[in-house]
Short mmCIF file of N, CA and C in Angstrom, two decimals:
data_model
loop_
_atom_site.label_atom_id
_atom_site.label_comp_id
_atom_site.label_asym_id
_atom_site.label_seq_id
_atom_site.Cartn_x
_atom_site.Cartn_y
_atom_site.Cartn_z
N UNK A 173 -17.94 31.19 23.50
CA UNK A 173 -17.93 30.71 24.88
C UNK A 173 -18.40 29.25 24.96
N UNK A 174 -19.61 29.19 24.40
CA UNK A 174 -19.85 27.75 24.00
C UNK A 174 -19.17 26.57 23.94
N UNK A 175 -18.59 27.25 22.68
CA UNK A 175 -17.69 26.24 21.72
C UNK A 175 -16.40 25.99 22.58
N UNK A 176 -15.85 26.63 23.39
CA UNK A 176 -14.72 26.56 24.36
C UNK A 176 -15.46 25.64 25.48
N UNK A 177 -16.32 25.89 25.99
CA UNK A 177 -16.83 24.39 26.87
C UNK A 177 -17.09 23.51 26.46
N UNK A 178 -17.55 23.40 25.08
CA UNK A 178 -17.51 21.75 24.47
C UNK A 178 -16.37 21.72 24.37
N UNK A 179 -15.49 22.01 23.78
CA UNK A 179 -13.72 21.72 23.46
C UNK A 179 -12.69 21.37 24.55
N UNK A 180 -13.55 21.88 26.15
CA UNK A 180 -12.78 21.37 27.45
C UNK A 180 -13.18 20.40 28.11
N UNK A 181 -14.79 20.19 27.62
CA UNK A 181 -15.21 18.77 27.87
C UNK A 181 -14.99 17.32 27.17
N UNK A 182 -14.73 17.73 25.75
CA UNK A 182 -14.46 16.94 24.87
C UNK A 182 -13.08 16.83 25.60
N UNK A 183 -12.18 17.43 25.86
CA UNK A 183 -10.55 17.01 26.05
C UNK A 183 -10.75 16.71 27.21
N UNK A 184 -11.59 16.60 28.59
CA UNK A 184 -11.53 16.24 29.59
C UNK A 184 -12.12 14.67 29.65
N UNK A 185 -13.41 14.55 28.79
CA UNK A 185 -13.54 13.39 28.48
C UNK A 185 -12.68 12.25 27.85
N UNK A 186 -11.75 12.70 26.68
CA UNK A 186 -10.42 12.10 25.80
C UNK A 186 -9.60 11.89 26.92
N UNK A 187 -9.43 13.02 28.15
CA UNK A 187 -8.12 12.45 28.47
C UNK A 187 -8.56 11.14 29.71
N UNK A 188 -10.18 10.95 30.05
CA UNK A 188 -10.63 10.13 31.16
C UNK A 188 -10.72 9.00 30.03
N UNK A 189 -11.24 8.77 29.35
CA UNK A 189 -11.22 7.69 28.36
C UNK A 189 -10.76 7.07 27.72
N UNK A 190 -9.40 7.73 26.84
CA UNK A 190 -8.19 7.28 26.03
C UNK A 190 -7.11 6.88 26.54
N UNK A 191 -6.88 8.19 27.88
CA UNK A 191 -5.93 8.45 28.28
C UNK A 191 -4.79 9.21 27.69
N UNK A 192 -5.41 10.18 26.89
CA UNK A 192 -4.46 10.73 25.80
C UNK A 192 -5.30 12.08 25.55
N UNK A 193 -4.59 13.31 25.48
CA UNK A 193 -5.49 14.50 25.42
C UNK A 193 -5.07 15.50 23.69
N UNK A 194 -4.68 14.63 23.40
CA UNK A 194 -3.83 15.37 21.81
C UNK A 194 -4.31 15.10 20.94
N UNK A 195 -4.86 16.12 19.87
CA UNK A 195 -5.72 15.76 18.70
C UNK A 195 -5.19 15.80 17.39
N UNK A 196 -4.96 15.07 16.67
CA UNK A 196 -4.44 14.90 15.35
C UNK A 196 -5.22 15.62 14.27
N UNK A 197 -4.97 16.41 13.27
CA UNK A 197 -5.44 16.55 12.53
C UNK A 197 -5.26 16.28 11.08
N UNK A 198 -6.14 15.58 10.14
CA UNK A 198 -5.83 15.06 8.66
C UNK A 198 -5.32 16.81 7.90
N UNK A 199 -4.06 16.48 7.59
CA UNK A 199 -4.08 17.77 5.99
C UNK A 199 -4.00 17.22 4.99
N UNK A 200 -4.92 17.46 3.72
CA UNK A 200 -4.71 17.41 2.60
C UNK A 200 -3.98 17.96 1.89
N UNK A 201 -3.30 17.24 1.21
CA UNK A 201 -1.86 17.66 0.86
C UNK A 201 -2.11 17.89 -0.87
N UNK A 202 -1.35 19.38 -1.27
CA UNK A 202 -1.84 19.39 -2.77
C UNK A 202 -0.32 18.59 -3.59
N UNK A 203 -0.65 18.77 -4.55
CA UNK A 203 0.26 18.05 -5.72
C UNK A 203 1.48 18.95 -6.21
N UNK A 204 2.51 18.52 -5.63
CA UNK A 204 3.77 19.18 -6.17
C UNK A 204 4.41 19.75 -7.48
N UNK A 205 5.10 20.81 -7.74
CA UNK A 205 5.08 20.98 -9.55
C UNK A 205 5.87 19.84 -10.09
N UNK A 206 7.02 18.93 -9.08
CA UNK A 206 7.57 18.20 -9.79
C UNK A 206 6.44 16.90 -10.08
N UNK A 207 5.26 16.55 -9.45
CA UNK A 207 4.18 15.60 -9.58
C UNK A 207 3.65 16.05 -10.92
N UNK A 208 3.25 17.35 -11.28
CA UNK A 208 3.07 17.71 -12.33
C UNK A 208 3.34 17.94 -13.73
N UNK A 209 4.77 18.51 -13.37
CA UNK A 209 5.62 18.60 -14.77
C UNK A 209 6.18 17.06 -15.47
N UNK A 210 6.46 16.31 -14.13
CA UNK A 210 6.81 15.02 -14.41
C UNK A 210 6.49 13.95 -13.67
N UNK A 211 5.63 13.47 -14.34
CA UNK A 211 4.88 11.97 -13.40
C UNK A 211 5.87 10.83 -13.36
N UNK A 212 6.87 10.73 -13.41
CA UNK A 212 7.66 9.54 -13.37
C UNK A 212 6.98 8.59 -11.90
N UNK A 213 7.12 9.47 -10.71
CA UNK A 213 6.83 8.68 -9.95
C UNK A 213 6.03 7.81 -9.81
N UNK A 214 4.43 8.78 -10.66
CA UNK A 214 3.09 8.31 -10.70
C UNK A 214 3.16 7.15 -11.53
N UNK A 215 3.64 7.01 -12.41
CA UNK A 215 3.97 5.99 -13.55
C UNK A 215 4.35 5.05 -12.77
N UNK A 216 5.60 4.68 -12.14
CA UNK A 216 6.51 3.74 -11.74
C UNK A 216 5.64 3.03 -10.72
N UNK A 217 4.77 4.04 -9.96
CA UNK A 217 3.99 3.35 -8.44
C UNK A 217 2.96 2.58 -9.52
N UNK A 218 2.51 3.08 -10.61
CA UNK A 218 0.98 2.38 -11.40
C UNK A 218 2.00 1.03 -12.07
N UNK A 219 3.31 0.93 -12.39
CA UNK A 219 3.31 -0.17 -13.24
C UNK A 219 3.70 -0.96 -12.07
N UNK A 220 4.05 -0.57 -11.40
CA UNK A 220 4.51 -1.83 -10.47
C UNK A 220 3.24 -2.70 -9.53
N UNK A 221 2.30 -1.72 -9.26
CA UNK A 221 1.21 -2.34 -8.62
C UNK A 221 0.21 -3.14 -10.65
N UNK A 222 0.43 -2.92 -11.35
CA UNK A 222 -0.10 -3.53 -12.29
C UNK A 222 0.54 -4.59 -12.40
N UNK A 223 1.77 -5.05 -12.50
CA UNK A 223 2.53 -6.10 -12.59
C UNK A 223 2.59 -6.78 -10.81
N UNK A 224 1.96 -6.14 -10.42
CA UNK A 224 2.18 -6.99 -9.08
C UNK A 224 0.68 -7.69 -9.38
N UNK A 225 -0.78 -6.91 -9.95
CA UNK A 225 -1.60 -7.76 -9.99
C UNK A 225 -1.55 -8.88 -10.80
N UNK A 226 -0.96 -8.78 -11.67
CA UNK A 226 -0.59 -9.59 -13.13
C UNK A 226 -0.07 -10.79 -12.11
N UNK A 227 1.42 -10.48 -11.42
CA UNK A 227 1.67 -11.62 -10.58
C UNK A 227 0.78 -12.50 -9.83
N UNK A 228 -0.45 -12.06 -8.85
CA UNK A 228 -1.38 -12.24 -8.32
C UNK A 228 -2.34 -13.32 -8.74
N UNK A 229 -2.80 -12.96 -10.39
CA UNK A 229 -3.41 -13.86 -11.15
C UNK A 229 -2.69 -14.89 -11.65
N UNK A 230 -1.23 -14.87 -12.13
CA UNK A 230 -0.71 -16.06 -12.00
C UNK A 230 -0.42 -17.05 -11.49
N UNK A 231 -0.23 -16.43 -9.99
CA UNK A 231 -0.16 -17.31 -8.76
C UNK A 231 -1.54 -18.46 -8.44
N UNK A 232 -2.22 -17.20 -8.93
CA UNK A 232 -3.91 -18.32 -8.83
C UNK A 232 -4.11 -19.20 -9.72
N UNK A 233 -3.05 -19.15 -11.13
CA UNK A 233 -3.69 -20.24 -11.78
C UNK A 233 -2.75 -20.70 -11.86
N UNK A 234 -1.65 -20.87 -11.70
CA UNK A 234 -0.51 -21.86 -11.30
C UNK A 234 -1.28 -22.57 -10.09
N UNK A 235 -1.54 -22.33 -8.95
CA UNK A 235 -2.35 -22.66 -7.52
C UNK A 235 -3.29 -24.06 -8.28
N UNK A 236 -4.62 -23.31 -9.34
CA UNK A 236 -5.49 -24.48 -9.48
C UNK A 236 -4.38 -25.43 -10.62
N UNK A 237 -3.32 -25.10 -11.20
CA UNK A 237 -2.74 -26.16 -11.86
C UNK A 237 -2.33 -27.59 -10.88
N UNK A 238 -1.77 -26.76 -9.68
CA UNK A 238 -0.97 -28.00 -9.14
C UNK A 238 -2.25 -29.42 -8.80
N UNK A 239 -3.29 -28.76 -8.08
CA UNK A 239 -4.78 -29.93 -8.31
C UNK A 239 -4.87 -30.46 -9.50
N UNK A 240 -4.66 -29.80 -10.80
CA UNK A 240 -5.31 -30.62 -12.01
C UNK A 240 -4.21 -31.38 -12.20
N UNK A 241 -2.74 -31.71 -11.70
CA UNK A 241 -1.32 -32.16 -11.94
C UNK A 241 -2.20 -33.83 -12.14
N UNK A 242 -1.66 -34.24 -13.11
CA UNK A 242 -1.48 -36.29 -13.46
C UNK A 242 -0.33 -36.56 -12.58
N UNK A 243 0.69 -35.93 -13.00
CA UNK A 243 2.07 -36.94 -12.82
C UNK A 243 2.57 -36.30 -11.71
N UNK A 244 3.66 -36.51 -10.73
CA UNK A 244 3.94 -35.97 -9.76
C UNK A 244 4.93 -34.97 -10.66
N UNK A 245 5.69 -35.12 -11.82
CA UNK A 245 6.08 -34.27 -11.96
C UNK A 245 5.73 -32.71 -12.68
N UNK A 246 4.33 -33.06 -13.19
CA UNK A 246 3.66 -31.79 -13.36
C UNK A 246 3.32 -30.64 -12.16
N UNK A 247 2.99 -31.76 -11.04
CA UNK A 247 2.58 -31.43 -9.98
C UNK A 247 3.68 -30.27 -9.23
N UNK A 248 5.08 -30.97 -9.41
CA UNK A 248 6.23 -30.11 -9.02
C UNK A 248 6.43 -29.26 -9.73
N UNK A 249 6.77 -28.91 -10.99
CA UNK A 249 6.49 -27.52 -11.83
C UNK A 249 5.45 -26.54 -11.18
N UNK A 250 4.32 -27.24 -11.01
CA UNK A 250 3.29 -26.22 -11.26
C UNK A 250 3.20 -25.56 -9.18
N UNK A 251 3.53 -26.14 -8.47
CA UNK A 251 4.10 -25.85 -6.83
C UNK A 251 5.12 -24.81 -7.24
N UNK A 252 6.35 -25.38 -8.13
CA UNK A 252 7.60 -24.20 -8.19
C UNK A 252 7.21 -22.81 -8.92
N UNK A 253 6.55 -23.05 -9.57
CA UNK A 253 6.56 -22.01 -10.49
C UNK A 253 4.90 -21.00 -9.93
N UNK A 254 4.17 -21.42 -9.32
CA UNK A 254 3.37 -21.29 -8.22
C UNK A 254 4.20 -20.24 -7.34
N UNK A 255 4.66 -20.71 -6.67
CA UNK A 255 5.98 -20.25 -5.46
C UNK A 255 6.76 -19.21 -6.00
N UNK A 256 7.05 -18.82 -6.84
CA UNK A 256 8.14 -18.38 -7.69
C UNK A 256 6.78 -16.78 -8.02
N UNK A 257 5.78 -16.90 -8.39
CA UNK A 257 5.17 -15.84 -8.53
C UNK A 257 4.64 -15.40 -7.39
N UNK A 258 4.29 -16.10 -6.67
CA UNK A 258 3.79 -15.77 -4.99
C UNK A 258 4.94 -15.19 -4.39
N UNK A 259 6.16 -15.25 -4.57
CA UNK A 259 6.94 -14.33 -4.39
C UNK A 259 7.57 -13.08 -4.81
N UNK A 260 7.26 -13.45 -6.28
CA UNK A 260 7.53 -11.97 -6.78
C UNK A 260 6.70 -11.16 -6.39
N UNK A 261 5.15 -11.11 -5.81
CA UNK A 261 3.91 -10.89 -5.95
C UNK A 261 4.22 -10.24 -4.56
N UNK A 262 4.75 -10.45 -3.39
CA UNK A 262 4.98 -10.23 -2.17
C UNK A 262 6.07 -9.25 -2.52
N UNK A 263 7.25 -9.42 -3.25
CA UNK A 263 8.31 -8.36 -3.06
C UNK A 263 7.58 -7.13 -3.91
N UNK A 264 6.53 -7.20 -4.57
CA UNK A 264 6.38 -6.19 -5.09
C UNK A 264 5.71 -5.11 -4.21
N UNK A 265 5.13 -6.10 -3.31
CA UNK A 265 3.82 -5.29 -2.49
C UNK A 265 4.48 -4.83 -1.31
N UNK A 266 5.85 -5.39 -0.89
CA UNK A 266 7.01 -4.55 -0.29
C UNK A 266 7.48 -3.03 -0.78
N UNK A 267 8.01 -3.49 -1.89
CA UNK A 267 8.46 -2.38 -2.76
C UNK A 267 7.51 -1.13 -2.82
N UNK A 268 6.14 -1.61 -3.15
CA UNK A 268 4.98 -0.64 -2.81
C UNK A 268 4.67 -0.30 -1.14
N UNK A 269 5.02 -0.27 -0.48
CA UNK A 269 4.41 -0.48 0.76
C UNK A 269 5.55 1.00 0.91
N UNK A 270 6.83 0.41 0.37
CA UNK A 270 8.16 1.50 0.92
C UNK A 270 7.75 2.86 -0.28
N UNK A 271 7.06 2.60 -1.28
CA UNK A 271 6.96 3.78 -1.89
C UNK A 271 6.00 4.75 -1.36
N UNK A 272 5.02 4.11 -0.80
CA UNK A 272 3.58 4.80 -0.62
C UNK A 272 4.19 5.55 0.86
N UNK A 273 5.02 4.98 1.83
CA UNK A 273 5.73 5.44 3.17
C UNK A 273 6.28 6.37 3.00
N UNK A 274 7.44 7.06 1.58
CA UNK A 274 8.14 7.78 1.06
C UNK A 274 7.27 8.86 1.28
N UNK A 275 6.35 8.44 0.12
CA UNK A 275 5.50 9.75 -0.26
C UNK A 275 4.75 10.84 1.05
N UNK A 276 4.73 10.01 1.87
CA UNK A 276 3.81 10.63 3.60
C UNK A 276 5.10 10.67 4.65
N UNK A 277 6.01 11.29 3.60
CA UNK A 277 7.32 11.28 4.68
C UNK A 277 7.26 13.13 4.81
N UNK A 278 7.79 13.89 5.39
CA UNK A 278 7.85 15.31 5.70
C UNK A 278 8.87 15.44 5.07
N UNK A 279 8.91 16.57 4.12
CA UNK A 279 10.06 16.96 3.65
C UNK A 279 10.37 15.80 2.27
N UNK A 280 9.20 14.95 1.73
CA UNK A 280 9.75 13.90 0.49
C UNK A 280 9.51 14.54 -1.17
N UNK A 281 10.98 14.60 -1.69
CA UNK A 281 11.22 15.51 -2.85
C UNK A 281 10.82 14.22 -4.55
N UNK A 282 9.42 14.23 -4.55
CA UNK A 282 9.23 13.61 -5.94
C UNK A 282 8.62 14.44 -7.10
#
């Protein structure tokens, strides 16, 4: 009886406050046999975020190269090639962004 008047006050309060009376709940989700028998997926999501950090650190020291540049044309190498990993570094974290979305999709067969 209690517990039913906190639960109509709590939703009477949510719906004066939020404006919204619907409660979400987290499920923990267990690990599929195909996650198990075969990690491909697990693999592919770990090398790609490893090579995306790898990109990351290059970008940073390409970054302090272009300051230490003498000549203007060191200077331009080290901007392009700078640029050039700062982008791979971004499409990867795309690529990850669409994998990790997959996985928290209803009904996603990995």
């Amino acid at each position: 009886e209690q517990a039913k008047q906190v639960s109509d006050r709590l939703k009477l309060y949510s719906k004066n406050a939020y404006k919204k009376t619907k409660v979400t709940e987290e499920v923990t989700r267990t690990d599929t046999v195909c996650m198990r028998e075969n990690d491909f997926y697990v693999d592919t999501v770990r090398q790609f975020r490893d090579r995306r950090y790898e990109y990351k650190k290059l970008t940073k020291v390409w970054g302090k190269r272009i300051g230490k540049a003498t000549t203007p044309q060191q200077k331009k190498e080290a901007e392009d090639t700078a640029l050039v990993y700062d982008s791979l570094q971004v499409a990867h974290k795309c690529i990850l962004n669409s994998f990790y979305g997959y996985v928290m999709r209803k009904g996603a067969r990995w």
